């Protein structure tokens, strides 16, 4: 990973190239205007200097064309930068629907990672090239921030909610993974490695790893263990609503409000069941706050999501 002195980290994702082009444009524009202004100050100071004691400068009336030019041109340039930046921004916040979903849990001071096929890693993330990867991230304690410079992506991992991050790696290799939010004594050691592999190698890696339960299977077990199944067991007249086909679909709440079920809603309903009660049901579900950790929450979420998967 040590590649000597580099002005910028390697470009190892689709986004990296686009971000860098915009970055160079901004730096180029700044340089251009800084030099232009410096140069003009120098020229004007020499050319329009006071030549004698009695000299009175000639009055210059306003020139509307000039005023317009130096207002409209910079405005246009600012708009280009804005639109370009906004496009990139929205792109980084909208993972493609077919992205491979990997779960990340930050904890003082390490990164726990779980693949949809069950592989678990600590401070390492193995991914294939040419495939969109979506990370769903949570933290067991304080705020951390998942940062891969070579991909030009960084996202805070915040207590009490899920955050997501996505990227598509383009170049096999090993890249730095950092925690980019001060999180305590060993914040600076909360680092890791992202290993990008050709898809075939990635498949090999997947089959070579220790087989453990997938998040969905683990989630289903928790669903039984915690007794969720007693009320959400999908039986007629059950005390809790069925969870089949729930994810990604609208649900009407007691308040009359209609919301679309996402990861955060599932999480909230497990930890604070009375926050948003489904229409037609009572406030009888106990909270599971403090009884399950983030990893288990993610597994339960994965299980509930799997109940809506198209089969
Ligand atoms: Cu985790 Cu800094």
Coordinates of C-alpha atoms and ligand atoms in Angstrom, one line a residue:
X1 CA 0.0 0.0 0.0
X2 CA 3.0 2.3 0.4
X3 CA 3.3 4.0 -2.9
X4 CA 5.7 6.8 -1.9
X5 CA 4.8 10.4 -2.2
X6 CA 1.5 11.1 -3.9
X7 CA -0.3 14.4 -4.3
X8 CA -3.7 12.6 -4.3
X9 CA -4.7 9.1 -3.2
X10 CA -5.0 6.6 -6.0
X11 CA -8.2 6.6 -8.1
X12 CA -9.8 3.3 -7.4
X13 CA -13.5 3.9 -7.9
X14 CA -15.8 5.3 -10.5
X15 CA -16.5 8.3 -8.3
X16 CA -12.8 9.0 -7.7
X17 CA -12.3 10.1 -11.3
X18 CA -15.3 12.4 -11.4
X19 CA -14.5 13.9 -8.0
X20 CA -10.9 14.6 -9.1
X21 CA -12.0 16.3 -12.3
X22 CA -14.2 18.7 -10.4
X23 CA -11.5 19.2 -7.9
X24 CA -9.0 20.1 -10.6
X25 CA -11.5 22.5 -12.2
X26 CA -11.9 24.3 -8.8
X27 CA -8.2 24.5 -8.2
X28 CA -7.6 25.6 -11.8
X29 CA -10.3 28.4 -11.5
X30 CA -8.9 29.6 -8.2
X31 CA -5.3 29.7 -9.5
X32 CA -6.4 31.5 -12.7
X33 CA -8.2 34.2 -10.8
X34 CA -5.6 34.5 -8.1
X35 CA -2.9 35.0 -10.7
X36 CA -5.1 37.3 -12.8
X37 CA -5.8 39.6 -9.8
X38 CA -2.2 39.6 -8.6
X39 CA -1.0 40.5 -12.1
X40 CA -3.6 43.3 -12.6
X41 CA -2.8 44.8 -9.2
X42 CA 0.8 45.0 -10.3
X43 CA 0.1 46.4 -13.7
X44 CA -2.4 49.0 -12.4
X45 CA -0.1 50.2 -9.7
X46 CA 2.6 50.9 -12.2
X47 CA 0.5 52.2 -15.0
X48 CA -1.9 54.5 -13.0
X49 CA 0.6 55.7 -10.5
X50 CA 0.5 59.4 -9.5
X51 CA 3.0 61.2 -11.6
X52 CA 3.0 64.7 -10.1
X53 CA 1.7 66.5 -7.0
X54 CA -1.1 68.4 -8.9
X55 CA -2.3 65.4 -10.8
X56 CA -6.1 64.8 -10.4
X57 CA -7.4 61.5 -11.7
X58 CA -9.8 61.5 -14.6
X59 CA -13.4 60.6 -13.5
X60 CA -14.7 57.4 -15.1
X61 CA -18.4 57.1 -15.4
X62 CA -20.0 53.6 -15.0
X63 CA -20.1 51.3 -18.0
X64 CA -23.1 49.1 -18.0
X65 CA -21.6 46.5 -20.4
X66 CA -18.6 46.0 -18.1
X67 CA -20.7 45.7 -15.0
X68 CA -22.9 43.1 -16.7
X69 CA -19.9 41.1 -18.0
X70 CA -18.2 40.8 -14.6
X71 CA -21.4 39.9 -12.9
X72 CA -22.9 37.4 -15.5
X73 CA -19.7 35.5 -16.4
X74 CA -18.7 34.6 -12.8
X75 CA -22.3 33.8 -12.0
X76 CA -22.3 31.4 -14.9
X77 CA -19.0 29.8 -13.7
X78 CA -20.4 29.5 -10.2
X79 CA -23.5 27.8 -11.6
X80 CA -21.4 25.3 -13.6
X81 CA -19.5 24.3 -10.4
X82 CA -22.7 24.2 -8.4
X83 CA -24.7 22.0 -10.9
X84 CA -21.7 19.7 -11.4
X85 CA -21.1 19.4 -7.6
X86 CA -24.8 18.8 -6.9
X87 CA -25.0 16.0 -9.6
X88 CA -22.0 14.3 -8.0
X89 CA -23.5 14.8 -4.5
X90 CA -26.9 13.3 -5.4
X91 CA -25.1 10.4 -7.2
X92 CA -23.1 9.6 -4.1
X93 CA -26.3 9.6 -2.0
X94 CA -28.3 7.3 -4.3
X95 CA -27.0 3.7 -4.3
X96 CA -28.2 1.7 -7.3
X97 CA -31.0 -0.8 -6.5
X98 CA -28.9 -3.8 -7.5
X99 CA -26.0 -2.9 -5.2
X100 CA -24.4 -5.7 -3.1
X101 CA -25.3 -4.8 0.5
X102 CA -22.7 -5.2 3.2
X103 CA -23.2 -4.4 6.8
X104 CA -20.7 -2.4 8.8
X105 CA -20.7 -1.8 12.6
X106 CA -18.3 0.6 14.1
X107 CA -17.1 0.1 17.6
X108 CA -14.3 1.7 19.7
X109 CA -12.0 1.1 18.0
X110 CA -12.6 -1.3 15.1
X111 CA -14.8 -2.0 12.1
X112 CA -17.0 -5.1 12.0
X113 CA -18.1 -6.2 8.6
X114 CA -20.6 -8.8 7.5
X115 CA -21.2 -9.9 4.0
X116 CA -24.7 -11.0 2.7
X117 CA -23.3 -14.5 2.3
X118 CA -22.3 -14.6 5.9
X119 CA -18.5 -13.9 5.9
X120 CA -17.4 -11.7 8.7
X121 CA -14.3 -9.5 8.8
X122 CA -12.7 -7.1 11.2
X123 CA -10.9 -4.0 9.9
X124 CA -10.9 -5.6 6.4
X125 CA -13.3 -5.3 3.6
X126 CA -13.1 -7.6 0.6
X127 CA -15.0 -6.5 -2.5
X128 CA -15.2 -7.2 -6.2
X129 CA -14.5 -4.7 -9.0
X130 CA -17.2 -3.6 -11.3
X131 CA -20.1 -4.1 -8.8
X132 CA -21.9 -1.4 -6.9
X133 CA -21.4 -2.0 -3.2
X134 CA -23.8 -0.5 -0.6
X135 CA -22.7 -0.3 3.0
X136 CA -25.4 0.0 5.7
X137 CA -23.6 1.2 8.7
X138 CA -24.3 1.5 12.5
X139 CA -22.3 2.1 15.6
X140 CA -22.3 0.5 19.0
X141 CA -21.0 3.5 20.8
X142 CA -19.9 7.0 19.5
X143 CA -19.7 8.6 16.1
X144 CA -17.2 7.2 13.7
X145 CA -16.7 7.9 10.1
X146 CA -16.0 5.4 7.4
X147 CA -13.5 6.8 5.0
X148 CA -11.8 5.3 1.9
X149 CA -9.6 8.0 0.3
X150 CA -8.9 6.0 -2.8
X151 CA -12.7 5.8 -3.5
X152 CA -13.3 9.4 -2.5
X153 CA -16.1 8.4 -0.2
X154 CA -16.6 9.2 3.5
X155 CA -19.7 8.9 5.7
X156 CA -20.3 9.4 9.4
X157 CA -21.6 6.4 11.3
X158 CA -24.0 7.9 13.8
X159 CA -25.5 6.4 17.0
X160 CA -29.2 5.7 16.8
X161 CA -29.6 5.4 13.1
X162 CA -28.3 3.8 9.9
X163 CA -26.2 5.6 7.4
X164 CA -25.4 4.2 4.0
X165 CA -22.4 4.6 1.6
X166 CA -21.9 3.2 -1.8
X167 CA -19.2 3.0 -4.4
X168 CA -18.0 0.9 -7.3
X169 CA -14.4 -0.2 -7.2
X170 CA -12.5 -0.2 -10.5
X171 CA -9.0 -1.3 -9.7
X172 CA -7.8 -4.4 -7.8
X173 CA -5.5 -3.7 -5.0
X174 CA -5.4 -2.8 -1.3
X175 CA -6.5 0.6 -0.1
X176 CA -6.6 2.4 3.2
X177 CA -9.7 2.5 5.4
X178 CA -9.8 5.2 8.1
X179 CA -12.0 6.4 10.8
X180 CA -12.4 10.1 10.0
X181 CA -14.2 11.2 13.2
X182 CA -12.4 11.6 16.5
X183 CA -13.8 8.8 18.6
X184 CA -11.5 8.4 21.6
X185 CA -8.1 7.3 22.6
X186 CA -7.4 4.9 19.8
X187 CA -9.2 6.8 17.0
X188 CA -6.0 7.0 15.0
X189 CA -5.6 3.2 15.2
X190 CA -9.2 2.6 13.9
X191 CA -7.9 1.8 10.5
X192 CA -8.2 -1.1 8.1
X193 CA -7.7 -2.3 4.6
X194 CA -10.1 -2.5 1.7
X195 CA -9.1 -5.4 -0.6
X196 CA -10.5 -5.0 -4.1
X197 CA -10.4 -8.2 -6.2
X198 CA -11.4 -9.3 -9.7
X199 CA -14.9 -10.9 -9.5
X200 CA -13.6 -14.4 -10.0
X201 CA -11.1 -14.0 -7.2
X202 CA -13.8 -12.5 -5.0
X203 CA -15.9 -15.6 -5.6
X204 CA -12.9 -17.7 -4.6
X205 CA -12.4 -15.6 -1.5
X206 CA -16.1 -16.0 -0.6
X207 CA -16.0 -19.8 -0.9
X208 CA -12.6 -20.0 0.9
X209 CA -13.7 -18.1 4.0
X210 CA -15.1 -19.7 7.1
X211 CA -18.8 -20.5 6.5
X212 CA -21.0 -18.7 9.0
X213 CA -24.7 -17.8 8.9
X214 CA -25.9 -15.2 6.5
X215 CA -27.4 -12.1 8.1
X216 CA -30.8 -13.3 7.0
X217 CA -30.5 -16.7 8.7
X218 CA -29.0 -15.1 11.8
X219 CA -31.8 -12.6 11.8
X220 CA -34.4 -15.3 11.5
X221 CA -32.9 -17.1 14.6
X222 CA -33.1 -13.9 16.6
X223 CA -36.6 -13.4 15.4
X224 CA -37.5 -16.8 17.0
X225 CA -35.3 -16.3 20.1
X226 CA -36.6 -12.9 21.1
X227 CA -40.1 -14.1 20.6
X228 CA -41.0 -11.7 17.8
X229 CA -42.6 -14.6 16.1
X230 CA -45.4 -14.9 18.7
X231 CA -47.0 -11.6 17.6
X232 CA -45.6 -11.2 14.1
X233 CA -46.0 -14.8 13.1
X234 CA -48.2 -14.0 10.2
X235 CA -51.3 -15.8 11.7
X236 CA -54.8 -14.5 11.3
X237 CA -55.8 -12.4 14.3
X238 CA -52.2 -12.0 15.5
X239 CA -51.4 -9.2 17.9
X240 CA -48.8 -7.6 15.7
X241 CA -48.9 -6.9 12.0
X242 CA -47.5 -9.4 9.5
X243 CA -44.0 -8.5 8.3
X244 CA -44.4 -10.3 4.9
X245 CA -44.0 -7.9 2.0
X246 CA -43.6 -5.0 4.4
X247 CA -40.2 -3.7 3.4
X248 CA -40.2 -1.0 0.8
X249 CA -44.0 -0.7 0.8
X250 CA -46.3 2.0 2.3
X251 CA -47.9 1.4 5.7
X252 CA -50.6 3.4 7.3
X253 CA -50.0 4.5 10.9
X254 CA -52.4 5.1 13.7
X255 CA -51.9 8.8 13.3
X256 CA -53.3 8.4 9.7
X257 CA -49.9 9.2 8.3
X258 CA -48.6 6.8 5.6
X259 CA -44.9 6.0 5.5
X260 CA -42.7 3.8 3.4
X261 CA -41.0 1.0 5.4
X262 CA -37.2 1.3 5.3
X263 CA -34.3 0.2 7.4
X264 CA -34.6 3.1 9.9
X265 CA -38.3 2.4 10.4
X266 CA -37.6 -1.3 11.2
X267 CA -34.9 -0.3 13.6
X268 CA -37.1 2.3 15.3
X269 CA -39.9 -0.1 15.6
X270 CA -37.7 -2.6 17.4
X271 CA -36.2 -0.1 19.8
X272 CA -39.1 2.3 20.3
X273 CA -42.2 0.3 19.2
X274 CA -44.6 3.0 20.2
X275 CA -43.1 5.7 18.1
X276 CA -45.0 4.7 14.9
X277 CA -47.8 2.1 15.4
X278 CA -49.4 0.5 12.5
X279 CA -53.1 1.4 12.0
X280 CA -55.4 -1.1 13.7
X281 CA -52.9 -2.4 16.3
X282 CA -52.4 -1.6 19.9
X283 CA -49.4 -0.1 21.7
X284 CA -48.4 -3.5 23.3
X285 CA -45.0 -4.3 21.9
X286 CA -42.2 -4.1 24.5
X287 CA -39.0 -2.3 23.7
X288 CA -35.9 -4.2 22.8
X289 CA -33.6 -1.3 23.6
X290 CA -30.6 -2.5 25.5
X291 CA -31.4 -6.2 24.8
X292 CA -29.8 -6.4 21.3
X293 CA -26.7 -4.9 19.8
X294 CA -26.3 -3.2 16.5
X295 CA -25.1 -6.4 14.7
X296 CA -28.3 -8.2 15.8
X297 CA -30.4 -5.2 14.8
X298 CA -28.9 -5.3 11.3
X299 CA -29.5 -9.1 11.2
X300 CA -33.2 -8.6 12.2
X301 CA -33.5 -5.9 9.6
X302 CA -31.9 -8.1 7.0
X303 CA -34.5 -10.8 7.9
X304 CA -37.5 -8.5 7.7
X305 CA -36.2 -7.2 4.3
X306 CA -35.8 -10.8 3.1
X307 CA -39.5 -11.3 3.7
X308 CA -40.2 -8.9 0.9
X309 CA -37.7 -10.2 -1.5
X310 CA -39.1 -11.2 -4.9
X311 CA -38.8 -14.9 -5.2
Ligands
LIG1 CU1 -13.8 5.6 15.2 CU2 -12.5 7.6 15.1

